[in-house]
Amino acid sequence: MLFRLDIQILRGIAVLYVILFHLNFEFFNSGFLGVDVFFVISGFLMTVIYKNSNAIHFYKKRAKRLLPAYFFTIFIAILLAVVVVNPIDLEEVLEEAIYASLFLSNIGFLNIDTYYSSTEFRPLLHFWSLSVEIQFYLLFPLLFYFARKHLIFVLLIVGISFTLCIYLVAINFSDASFFLMPTRIWEFFLGYVAAKYFNNEGQT
């Protein structure tokens, strides 16, 4: 895939929004929406990368790109926690590391009111979104296969995922809507639609 300045700019804006949100800037109290932008971009890039590939090649490229830095970051977080935190916090960091190593950080954080907190020590909190993305990677080749054959499949998946997302918020289970992969599929598929129908690189 060619270098895309527009994608890099969107990534930069999304990163800035999330950082400013965590720094408690009042104007950016909805800055966590930068994560939503990331998921749309991810769906776009998956589609462009996968269009002339196969599942094995796709997984090899993604693993080579993501996993070394992913596990190195977990290792460094554990190492620093051993040195600088108290035993209780260390136990929590180790628990986070276990979830992260299994690509289940989003599940681990689901029942912890942490993403919106600036007081908790959570060095691997950002891994929840990576876990969502990796979980979607596992489904993507199958979803891509059906999506490229039937537009109605795309509309159905987007509709179900978005409806589930809104429903969980409506019943005051917004943490599940925020952290779970099924409620994020519609965002990945917005990226898919952009890549397939509004981008020359995504045409098949």
mmCIF file with all atom_site columns, C-alpha atoms in Angstrom:
data_model
loop_
_atom_site.group_PDB
_atom_site.id
_atom_site.type_symbol
_atom_site.label_atom_id
_atom_site.label_alt_id
_atom_site.label_comp_id
_atom_site.label_asym_id
_atom_site.label_entity_id
_atom_site.label_seq_id
_atom_site.pdbx_PDB_ins_code
_atom_site.Cartn_x
_atom_site.Cartn_y
_atom_site.Cartn_z
_atom_site.occupancy
_atom_site.B_iso_or_equiv
_atom_site.pdbx_formal_charge
_atom_site.auth_seq_id
_atom_site.auth_comp_id
_atom_site.auth_asym_id
_atom_site.auth_atom_id
_atom_site.pdbx_PDB_model_num
ATOM 1   C CA . MET A 1 1   ? 0.000   0.000   0.000  1.00 0.00 ? 1   MET A CA 1
ATOM 2   C CA . LEU A 1 2   ? 1.257   3.472   -0.922 1.00 0.00 ? 2   LEU A CA 1
ATOM 3   C CA . PHE A 1 3   ? 1.944   6.071   1.766  1.00 0.00 ? 3   PHE A CA 1
ATOM 4   C CA . ARG A 1 4   ? -1.260  7.956   2.503  1.00 0.00 ? 4   ARG A CA 1
ATOM 5   C CA . LEU A 1 5   ? -0.780  11.412  3.965  1.00 0.00 ? 5   LEU A CA 1
ATOM 6   C CA . ASP A 1 6   ? -4.506  11.765  4.598  1.00 0.00 ? 6   ASP A CA 1
ATOM 7   C CA . ILE A 1 7   ? -4.521  8.586   6.690  1.00 0.00 ? 7   ILE A CA 1
ATOM 8   C CA . GLN A 1 8   ? -1.523  9.759   8.714  1.00 0.00 ? 8   GLN A CA 1
ATOM 9   C CA . ILE A 1 9   ? -3.184  13.113  9.361  1.00 0.00 ? 9   ILE A CA 1
ATOM 10  C CA . LEU A 1 10  ? -6.364  11.386  10.569 1.00 0.00 ? 10  LEU A CA 1
ATOM 11  C CA . ARG A 1 11  ? -4.275  9.164   12.818 1.00 0.00 ? 11  ARG A CA 1
ATOM 12  C CA . GLY A 1 12  ? -2.498  12.191  14.238 1.00 0.00 ? 12  GLY A CA 1
ATOM 13  C CA . ILE A 1 13  ? -5.784  13.955  14.969 1.00 0.00 ? 13  ILE A CA 1
ATOM 14  C CA . ALA A 1 14  ? -7.194  10.823  16.619 1.00 0.00 ? 14  ALA A CA 1
ATOM 15  C CA . VAL A 1 15  ? -4.081  10.417  18.791 1.00 0.00 ? 15  VAL A CA 1
ATOM 16  C CA . LEU A 1 16  ? -4.198  14.083  19.800 1.00 0.00 ? 16  LEU A CA 1
ATOM 17  C CA . TYR A 1 17  ? -7.863  13.835  20.781 1.00 0.00 ? 17  TYR A CA 1
ATOM 18  C CA . VAL A 1 18  ? -7.275  10.782  22.946 1.00 0.00 ? 18  VAL A CA 1
ATOM 19  C CA . ILE A 1 19  ? -4.199  12.303  24.634 1.00 0.00 ? 19  ILE A CA 1
ATOM 20  C CA . LEU A 1 20  ? -5.966  15.578  25.388 1.00 0.00 ? 20  LEU A CA 1
ATOM 21  C CA . PHE A 1 21  ? -8.938  13.642  26.747 1.00 0.00 ? 21  PHE A CA 1
ATOM 22  C CA . HIS A 1 22  ? -6.704  11.752  29.177 1.00 0.00 ? 22  HIS A CA 1
ATOM 23  C CA . LEU A 1 23  ? -5.059  15.020  30.203 1.00 0.00 ? 23  LEU A CA 1
ATOM 24  C CA . ASN A 1 24  ? -8.530  16.217  31.266 1.00 0.00 ? 24  ASN A CA 1
ATOM 25  C CA . PHE A 1 25  ? -8.787  19.177  28.920 1.00 0.00 ? 25  PHE A CA 1
ATOM 26  C CA . GLU A 1 26  ? -12.416 20.239  29.293 1.00 0.00 ? 26  GLU A CA 1
ATOM 27  C CA . PHE A 1 27  ? -12.852 21.083  25.615 1.00 0.00 ? 27  PHE A CA 1
ATOM 28  C CA . PHE A 1 28  ? -11.822 17.532  24.720 1.00 0.00 ? 28  PHE A CA 1
ATOM 29  C CA . ASN A 1 29  ? -14.103 15.664  27.131 1.00 0.00 ? 29  ASN A CA 1
ATOM 30  C CA . SER A 1 30  ? -15.296 13.608  24.143 1.00 0.00 ? 30  SER A CA 1
ATOM 31  C CA . GLY A 1 31  ? -11.764 12.994  22.929 1.00 0.00 ? 31  GLY A CA 1
ATOM 32  C CA . PHE A 1 32  ? -12.191 9.248   23.399 1.00 0.00 ? 32  PHE A CA 1
ATOM 33  C CA . LEU A 1 33  ? -13.997 9.403   20.039 1.00 0.00 ? 33  LEU A CA 1
ATOM 34  C CA . GLY A 1 34  ? -10.505 9.369   18.578 1.00 0.00 ? 34  GLY A CA 1
ATOM 35  C CA . VAL A 1 35  ? -10.633 5.618   19.211 1.00 0.00 ? 35  VAL A CA 1
ATOM 36  C CA . ASP A 1 36  ? -13.639 5.377   16.893 1.00 0.00 ? 36  ASP A CA 1
ATOM 37  C CA . VAL A 1 37  ? -11.613 7.110   14.188 1.00 0.00 ? 37  VAL A CA 1
ATOM 38  C CA . PHE A 1 38  ? -8.839  4.549   14.700 1.00 0.00 ? 38  PHE A CA 1
ATOM 39  C CA . PHE A 1 39  ? -11.235 1.646   14.164 1.00 0.00 ? 39  PHE A CA 1
ATOM 40  C CA . VAL A 1 40  ? -12.591 3.148   10.941 1.00 0.00 ? 40  VAL A CA 1
ATOM 41  C CA . ILE A 1 41  ? -9.050  3.715   9.678  1.00 0.00 ? 41  ILE A CA 1
ATOM 42  C CA . SER A 1 42  ? -8.154  0.153   10.653 1.00 0.00 ? 42  SER A CA 1
ATOM 43  C CA . GLY A 1 43  ? -11.082 -1.240  8.661  1.00 0.00 ? 43  GLY A CA 1
ATOM 44  C CA . PHE A 1 44  ? -10.003 0.838   5.687  1.00 0.00 ? 44  PHE A CA 1
ATOM 45  C CA . LEU A 1 45  ? -6.407  -0.375  5.857  1.00 0.00 ? 45  LEU A CA 1
ATOM 46  C CA . MET A 1 46  ? -7.398  -4.025  6.376  1.00 0.00 ? 46  MET A CA 1
ATOM 47  C CA . THR A 1 47  ? -9.480  -3.903  3.221  1.00 0.00 ? 47  THR A CA 1
ATOM 48  C CA . VAL A 1 48  ? -6.760  -2.302  1.128  1.00 0.00 ? 48  VAL A CA 1
ATOM 49  C CA . ILE A 1 49  ? -4.094  -4.688  2.411  1.00 0.00 ? 49  ILE A CA 1
ATOM 50  C CA . TYR A 1 50  ? -6.236  -7.816  2.114  1.00 0.00 ? 50  TYR A CA 1
ATOM 51  C CA . LYS A 1 51  ? -7.810  -7.217  -1.306 1.00 0.00 ? 51  LYS A CA 1
ATOM 52  C CA . ASN A 1 52  ? -5.003  -8.926  -3.258 1.00 0.00 ? 52  ASN A CA 1
ATOM 53  C CA . SER A 1 53  ? -3.944  -11.306 -0.511 1.00 0.00 ? 53  SER A CA 1
ATOM 54  C CA . ASN A 1 54  ? -5.111  -14.426 1.287  1.00 0.00 ? 54  ASN A CA 1
ATOM 55  C CA . ALA A 1 55  ? -5.721  -15.191 4.949  1.00 0.00 ? 55  ALA A CA 1
ATOM 56  C CA . ILE A 1 56  ? -2.318  -16.780 5.638  1.00 0.00 ? 56  ILE A CA 1
ATOM 57  C CA . HIS A 1 57  ? -0.363  -13.989 3.977  1.00 0.00 ? 57  HIS A CA 1
ATOM 58  C CA . PHE A 1 58  ? -2.539  -11.386 5.688  1.00 0.00 ? 58  PHE A CA 1
ATOM 59  C CA . TYR A 1 59  ? -1.970  -12.873 9.139  1.00 0.00 ? 59  TYR A CA 1
ATOM 60  C CA . LYS A 1 60  ? 1.772   -13.214 8.574  1.00 0.00 ? 60  LYS A CA 1
ATOM 61  C CA . LYS A 1 61  ? 2.106   -9.563  7.587  1.00 0.00 ? 61  LYS A CA 1
ATOM 62  C CA . ARG A 1 62  ? -0.029  -8.365  10.484 1.00 0.00 ? 62  ARG A CA 1
ATOM 63  C CA . ALA A 1 63  ? 1.835   -10.544 13.000 1.00 0.00 ? 63  ALA A CA 1
ATOM 64  C CA . LYS A 1 64  ? 5.224   -9.379  11.747 1.00 0.00 ? 64  LYS A CA 1
ATOM 65  C CA . ARG A 1 65  ? 4.161   -5.762  11.987 1.00 0.00 ? 65  ARG A CA 1
ATOM 66  C CA . LEU A 1 66  ? 2.328   -5.798  15.315 1.00 0.00 ? 66  LEU A CA 1
ATOM 67  C CA . LEU A 1 67  ? 3.429   -8.612  17.598 1.00 0.00 ? 67  LEU A CA 1
ATOM 68  C CA . PRO A 1 68  ? 7.130   -7.808  18.255 1.00 0.00 ? 68  PRO A CA 1
ATOM 69  C CA . ALA A 1 69  ? 6.331   -4.294  19.487 1.00 0.00 ? 69  ALA A CA 1
ATOM 70  C CA . TYR A 1 70  ? 3.167   -5.559  21.196 1.00 0.00 ? 70  TYR A CA 1
ATOM 71  C CA . PHE A 1 71  ? 4.920   -8.117  23.400 1.00 0.00 ? 71  PHE A CA 1
ATOM 72  C CA . PHE A 1 72  ? 7.987   -5.916  23.922 1.00 0.00 ? 72  PHE A CA 1
ATOM 73  C CA . THR A 1 73  ? 5.718   -3.226  25.366 1.00 0.00 ? 73  THR A CA 1
ATOM 74  C CA . ILE A 1 74  ? 4.135   -5.746  27.721 1.00 0.00 ? 74  ILE A CA 1
ATOM 75  C CA . PHE A 1 75  ? 7.598   -6.859  28.863 1.00 0.00 ? 75  PHE A CA 1
ATOM 76  C CA . ILE A 1 76  ? 8.758   -3.271  29.501 1.00 0.00 ? 76  ILE A CA 1
ATOM 77  C CA . ALA A 1 77  ? 5.549   -2.468  31.411 1.00 0.00 ? 77  ALA A CA 1
ATOM 78  C CA . ILE A 1 78  ? 6.093   -5.458  33.693 1.00 0.00 ? 78  ILE A CA 1
ATOM 79  C CA . LEU A 1 79  ? 9.757   -4.582  34.177 1.00 0.00 ? 79  LEU A CA 1
ATOM 80  C CA . LEU A 1 80  ? 8.992   -0.982  35.119 1.00 0.00 ? 80  LEU A CA 1
ATOM 81  C CA . ALA A 1 81  ? 6.129   -2.029  37.389 1.00 0.00 ? 81  ALA A CA 1
ATOM 82  C CA . VAL A 1 82  ? 8.436   -4.382  39.323 1.00 0.00 ? 82  VAL A CA 1
ATOM 83  C CA . VAL A 1 83  ? 10.745  -1.437  39.957 1.00 0.00 ? 83  VAL A CA 1
ATOM 84  C CA . VAL A 1 84  ? 8.418   1.480   40.635 1.00 0.00 ? 84  VAL A CA 1
ATOM 85  C CA . VAL A 1 85  ? 5.036   0.332   42.010 1.00 0.00 ? 85  VAL A CA 1
ATOM 86  C CA . ASN A 1 86  ? 3.781   -1.177  45.242 1.00 0.00 ? 86  ASN A CA 1
ATOM 87  C CA . PRO A 1 87  ? 2.827   -4.880  45.448 1.00 0.00 ? 87  PRO A CA 1
ATOM 88  C CA . ILE A 1 88  ? -0.903  -4.255  44.995 1.00 0.00 ? 88  ILE A CA 1
ATOM 89  C CA . ASP A 1 89  ? -0.383  -2.226  41.832 1.00 0.00 ? 89  ASP A CA 1
ATOM 90  C CA . LEU A 1 90  ? 2.147   -4.770  40.608 1.00 0.00 ? 90  LEU A CA 1
ATOM 91  C CA . GLU A 1 91  ? -0.432  -7.536  40.946 1.00 0.00 ? 91  GLU A CA 1
ATOM 92  C CA . GLU A 1 92  ? -2.863  -5.494  38.872 1.00 0.00 ? 92  GLU A CA 1
ATOM 93  C CA . VAL A 1 93  ? -0.254  -4.811  36.191 1.00 0.00 ? 93  VAL A CA 1
ATOM 94  C CA . LEU A 1 94  ? 0.556   -8.523  35.997 1.00 0.00 ? 94  LEU A CA 1
ATOM 95  C CA . GLU A 1 95  ? -3.144  -9.281  35.589 1.00 0.00 ? 95  GLU A CA 1
ATOM 96  C CA . GLU A 1 96  ? -3.339  -6.713  32.799 1.00 0.00 ? 96  GLU A CA 1
ATOM 97  C CA . ALA A 1 97  ? -0.302  -8.315  31.178 1.00 0.00 ? 97  ALA A CA 1
ATOM 98  C CA . ILE A 1 98  ? -1.946  -11.744 31.198 1.00 0.00 ? 98  ILE A CA 1
ATOM 99  C CA . TYR A 1 99  ? -5.078  -10.400 29.518 1.00 0.00 ? 99  TYR A CA 1
ATOM 100 C CA . ALA A 1 100 ? -2.952  -8.468  27.016 1.00 0.00 ? 100 ALA A CA 1
ATOM 101 C CA . SER A 1 101 ? -0.868  -11.551 26.187 1.00 0.00 ? 101 SER A CA 1
ATOM 102 C CA . LEU A 1 102 ? -4.090  -13.396 25.327 1.00 0.00 ? 102 LEU A CA 1
ATOM 103 C CA . PHE A 1 103 ? -5.384  -10.418 23.277 1.00 0.00 ? 103 PHE A CA 1
ATOM 104 C CA . LEU A 1 104 ? -8.238  -10.019 25.765 1.00 0.00 ? 104 LEU A CA 1
ATOM 105 C CA . SER A 1 105 ? -7.403  -6.675  27.377 1.00 0.00 ? 105 SER A CA 1
ATOM 106 C CA . ASN A 1 106 ? -10.815 -5.318  26.455 1.00 0.00 ? 106 ASN A CA 1
ATOM 107 C CA . ILE A 1 107 ? -12.445 -8.146  28.407 1.00 0.00 ? 107 ILE A CA 1
ATOM 108 C CA . GLY A 1 108 ? -10.140 -7.552  31.355 1.00 0.00 ? 108 GLY A CA 1
ATOM 109 C CA . PHE A 1 109 ? -11.021 -3.864  31.534 1.00 0.00 ? 109 PHE A CA 1
ATOM 110 C CA . LEU A 1 110 ? -14.724 -4.343  30.862 1.00 0.00 ? 110 LEU A CA 1
ATOM 111 C CA . ASN A 1 111 ? -15.803 -4.240  34.500 1.00 0.00 ? 111 ASN A CA 1
ATOM 112 C CA . ILE A 1 112 ? -13.225 -1.692  35.623 1.00 0.00 ? 112 ILE A CA 1
ATOM 113 C CA . ASP A 1 113 ? -14.190 1.973   35.521 1.00 0.00 ? 113 ASP A CA 1
ATOM 114 C CA . THR A 1 114 ? -10.701 2.914   34.379 1.00 0.00 ? 114 THR A CA 1
ATOM 115 C CA . TYR A 1 115 ? -10.687 4.415   30.913 1.00 0.00 ? 115 TYR A CA 1
ATOM 116 C CA . TYR A 1 116 ? -12.303 7.584   32.214 1.00 0.00 ? 116 TYR A CA 1
ATOM 117 C CA . SER A 1 117 ? -10.111 7.751   35.312 1.00 0.00 ? 117 SER A CA 1
ATOM 118 C CA . SER A 1 118 ? -6.885  9.716   35.631 1.00 0.00 ? 118 SER A CA 1
ATOM 119 C CA . THR A 1 119 ? -5.973  8.311   39.055 1.00 0.00 ? 119 THR A CA 1
ATOM 120 C CA . GLU A 1 120 ? -5.498  4.599   38.351 1.00 0.00 ? 120 GLU A CA 1
ATOM 121 C CA . PHE A 1 121 ? -2.099  3.228   37.335 1.00 0.00 ? 121 PHE A CA 1
ATOM 122 C CA . ARG A 1 122 ? -2.890  1.270   34.164 1.00 0.00 ? 122 ARG A CA 1
ATOM 123 C CA . PRO A 1 123 ? 0.193   1.142   31.889 1.00 0.00 ? 123 PRO A CA 1
ATOM 124 C CA . LEU A 1 124 ? -1.480  -1.350  29.527 1.00 0.00 ? 124 LEU A CA 1
ATOM 125 C CA . LEU A 1 125 ? -4.873  0.318   29.334 1.00 0.00 ? 125 LEU A CA 1
ATOM 126 C CA . HIS A 1 126 ? -4.374  1.272   25.686 1.00 0.00 ? 126 HIS A CA 1
ATOM 127 C CA . PHE A 1 127 ? -4.069  -2.430  24.822 1.00 0.00 ? 127 PHE A CA 1
ATOM 128 C CA . TRP A 1 128 ? -7.849  -2.791  25.037 1.00 0.00 ? 128 TRP A CA 1
ATOM 129 C CA . SER A 1 129 ? -8.249  -1.224  21.587 1.00 0.00 ? 129 SER A CA 1
ATOM 130 C CA . LEU A 1 130 ? -5.471  -3.375  20.163 1.00 0.00 ? 130 LEU A CA 1
ATOM 131 C CA . SER A 1 131 ? -7.255  -6.435  21.536 1.00 0.00 ? 131 SER A CA 1
ATOM 132 C CA . VAL A 1 132 ? -10.474 -5.373  19.806 1.00 0.00 ? 132 VAL A CA 1
ATOM 133 C CA . GLU A 1 133 ? -8.569  -4.921  16.560 1.00 0.00 ? 133 GLU A CA 1
ATOM 134 C CA . ILE A 1 134 ? -6.796  -8.277  16.792 1.00 0.00 ? 134 ILE A CA 1
ATOM 135 C CA . GLN A 1 135 ? -10.066 -10.039 17.609 1.00 0.00 ? 135 GLN A CA 1
ATOM 136 C CA . PHE A 1 136 ? -11.558 -8.490  14.496 1.00 0.00 ? 136 PHE A CA 1
ATOM 137 C CA . TYR A 1 137 ? -8.517  -9.629  12.474 1.00 0.00 ? 137 TYR A CA 1
ATOM 138 C CA . LEU A 1 138 ? -9.507  -13.209 13.264 1.00 0.00 ? 138 LEU A CA 1
ATOM 139 C CA . LEU A 1 139 ? -12.925 -12.675 11.690 1.00 0.00 ? 139 LEU A CA 1
ATOM 140 C CA . PHE A 1 140 ? -11.941 -10.363 8.871  1.00 0.00 ? 140 PHE A CA 1
ATOM 141 C CA . PRO A 1 141 ? -11.060 -12.858 6.078  1.00 0.00 ? 141 PRO A CA 1
ATOM 142 C CA . LEU A 1 142 ? -14.405 -14.614 6.511  1.00 0.00 ? 142 LEU A CA 1
ATOM 143 C CA . LEU A 1 143 ? -16.344 -11.358 6.715  1.00 0.00 ? 143 LEU A CA 1
ATOM 144 C CA . PHE A 1 144 ? -14.443 -9.984  3.723  1.00 0.00 ? 144 PHE A CA 1
ATOM 145 C CA . TYR A 1 145 ? -15.333 -13.059 1.676  1.00 0.00 ? 145 TYR A CA 1
ATOM 146 C CA . PHE A 1 146 ? -19.068 -12.585 2.191  1.00 0.00 ? 146 PHE A CA 1
ATOM 147 C CA . ALA A 1 147 ? -18.947 -8.781  2.068  1.00 0.00 ? 147 ALA A CA 1
ATOM 148 C CA . ARG A 1 148 ? -17.331 -8.656  -1.373 1.00 0.00 ? 148 ARG A CA 1
ATOM 149 C CA . LYS A 1 149 ? -20.036 -10.944 -2.786 1.00 0.00 ? 149 LYS A CA 1
ATOM 150 C CA . HIS A 1 150 ? -23.136 -9.445  -1.186 1.00 0.00 ? 150 HIS A CA 1
ATOM 151 C CA . LEU A 1 151 ? -23.577 -5.783  -0.286 1.00 0.00 ? 151 LEU A CA 1
ATOM 152 C CA . ILE A 1 152 ? -26.608 -6.768  1.785  1.00 0.00 ? 152 ILE A CA 1
ATOM 153 C CA . PHE A 1 153 ? -24.232 -8.689  4.082  1.00 0.00 ? 153 PHE A CA 1
ATOM 154 C CA . VAL A 1 154 ? -22.309 -5.482  4.792  1.00 0.00 ? 154 VAL A CA 1
ATOM 155 C CA . LEU A 1 155 ? -25.516 -3.596  5.544  1.00 0.00 ? 155 LEU A CA 1
ATOM 156 C CA . LEU A 1 156 ? -26.751 -6.412  7.786  1.00 0.00 ? 156 LEU A CA 1
ATOM 157 C CA . ILE A 1 157 ? -23.535 -6.642  9.807  1.00 0.00 ? 157 ILE A CA 1
ATOM 158 C CA . VAL A 1 158 ? -23.300 -2.873  10.185 1.00 0.00 ? 158 VAL A CA 1
ATOM 159 C CA . GLY A 1 159 ? -26.940 -2.673  11.247 1.00 0.00 ? 159 GLY A CA 1
ATOM 160 C CA . ILE A 1 160 ? -26.677 -5.455  13.832 1.00 0.00 ? 160 ILE A CA 1
ATOM 161 C CA . SER A 1 161 ? -23.436 -4.148  15.316 1.00 0.00 ? 161 SER A CA 1
ATOM 162 C CA . PHE A 1 162 ? -24.632 -0.539  15.488 1.00 0.00 ? 162 PHE A CA 1
ATOM 163 C CA . THR A 1 163 ? -27.977 -1.549  16.966 1.00 0.00 ? 163 THR A CA 1
ATOM 164 C CA . LEU A 1 164 ? -26.254 -3.644  19.634 1.00 0.00 ? 164 LEU A CA 1
ATOM 165 C CA . CYS A 1 165 ? -23.961 -0.723  20.427 1.00 0.00 ? 165 CYS A CA 1
ATOM 166 C CA . ILE A 1 166 ? -26.879 1.684   20.901 1.00 0.00 ? 166 ILE A CA 1
ATOM 167 C CA . TYR A 1 167 ? -28.937 -0.869  22.827 1.00 0.00 ? 167 TYR A CA 1
ATOM 168 C CA . LEU A 1 168 ? -26.198 -1.506  25.391 1.00 0.00 ? 168 LEU A CA 1
ATOM 169 C CA . VAL A 1 169 ? -25.827 2.228   25.950 1.00 0.00 ? 169 VAL A CA 1
ATOM 170 C CA . ALA A 1 170 ? -29.593 2.587   26.329 1.00 0.00 ? 170 ALA A CA 1
ATOM 171 C CA . ILE A 1 171 ? -29.729 -0.066  29.075 1.00 0.00 ? 171 ILE A CA 1
ATOM 172 C CA . ASN A 1 172 ? -26.846 1.577   30.960 1.00 0.00 ? 172 ASN A CA 1
ATOM 173 C CA . PHE A 1 173 ? -24.308 -1.037  29.919 1.00 0.00 ? 173 PHE A CA 1
ATOM 174 C CA . SER A 1 174 ? -22.134 1.469   28.100 1.00 0.00 ? 174 SER A CA 1
ATOM 175 C CA . ASP A 1 175 ? -18.891 -0.174  29.252 1.00 0.00 ? 175 ASP A CA 1
ATOM 176 C CA . ALA A 1 176 ? -19.760 -3.267  27.232 1.00 0.00 ? 176 ALA A CA 1
ATOM 177 C CA . SER A 1 177 ? -20.642 -1.093  24.252 1.00 0.00 ? 177 SER A CA 1
ATOM 178 C CA . PHE A 1 178 ? -17.289 0.634   24.586 1.00 0.00 ? 178 PHE A CA 1
ATOM 179 C CA . PHE A 1 179 ? -14.995 -2.341  25.134 1.00 0.00 ? 179 PHE A CA 1
ATOM 180 C CA . LEU A 1 180 ? -16.478 -5.272  23.213 1.00 0.00 ? 180 LEU A CA 1
ATOM 181 C CA . MET A 1 181 ? -15.490 -6.137  19.656 1.00 0.00 ? 181 MET A CA 1
ATOM 182 C CA . PRO A 1 182 ? -19.003 -6.934  18.304 1.00 0.00 ? 182 PRO A CA 1
ATOM 183 C CA . THR A 1 183 ? -20.165 -3.386  19.086 1.00 0.00 ? 183 THR A CA 1
ATOM 184 C CA . ARG A 1 184 ? -17.204 -2.017  17.114 1.00 0.00 ? 184 ARG A CA 1
ATOM 185 C CA . ILE A 1 185 ? -17.665 -4.074  13.945 1.00 0.00 ? 185 ILE A CA 1
ATOM 186 C CA . TRP A 1 186 ? -19.796 -1.355  12.347 1.00 0.00 ? 186 TRP A CA 1
ATOM 187 C CA . GLU A 1 187 ? -16.853 1.064   12.635 1.00 0.00 ? 187 GLU A CA 1
ATOM 188 C CA . PHE A 1 188 ? -14.450 -1.356  10.980 1.00 0.00 ? 188 PHE A CA 1
ATOM 189 C CA . PHE A 1 189 ? -17.006 -1.845  8.225  1.00 0.00 ? 189 PHE A CA 1
ATOM 190 C CA . LEU A 1 190 ? -17.327 1.890   7.652  1.00 0.00 ? 190 LEU A CA 1
ATOM 191 C CA . GLY A 1 191 ? -13.636 1.718   6.815  1.00 0.00 ? 191 GLY A CA 1
ATOM 192 C CA . TYR A 1 192 ? -14.324 -1.268  4.571  1.00 0.00 ? 192 TYR A CA 1
ATOM 193 C CA . VAL A 1 193 ? -16.994 0.659   2.677  1.00 0.00 ? 193 VAL A CA 1
ATOM 194 C CA . ALA A 1 194 ? -14.700 3.662   2.270  1.00 0.00 ? 194 ALA A CA 1
ATOM 195 C CA . ALA A 1 195 ? -11.901 1.460   0.933  1.00 0.00 ? 195 ALA A CA 1
ATOM 196 C CA . LYS A 1 196 ? -14.063 -0.558  -1.434 1.00 0.00 ? 196 LYS A CA 1
ATOM 197 C CA . TYR A 1 197 ? -16.368 2.058   -2.855 1.00 0.00 ? 197 TYR A CA 1
ATOM 198 C CA . PHE A 1 198 ? -14.574 5.398   -2.454 1.00 0.00 ? 198 PHE A CA 1
ATOM 199 C CA . ASN A 1 199 ? -10.920 4.528   -2.922 1.00 0.00 ? 199 ASN A CA 1
ATOM 200 C CA . ASN A 1 200 ? -9.082  3.281   -6.014 1.00 0.00 ? 200 ASN A CA 1
ATOM 201 C CA . GLU A 1 201 ? -6.699  1.139   -3.948 1.00 0.00 ? 201 GLU A CA 1
ATOM 202 C CA . GLY A 1 202 ? -9.648  -0.796  -2.510 1.00 0.00 ? 202 GLY A CA 1
ATOM 203 C CA . GLN A 1 203 ? -11.346 -1.653  -5.785 1.00 0.00 ? 203 GLN A CA 1
ATOM 204 C CA . THR A 1 204 ? -11.619 -5.387  -6.452 1.00 0.00 ? 204 THR A CA 1
#
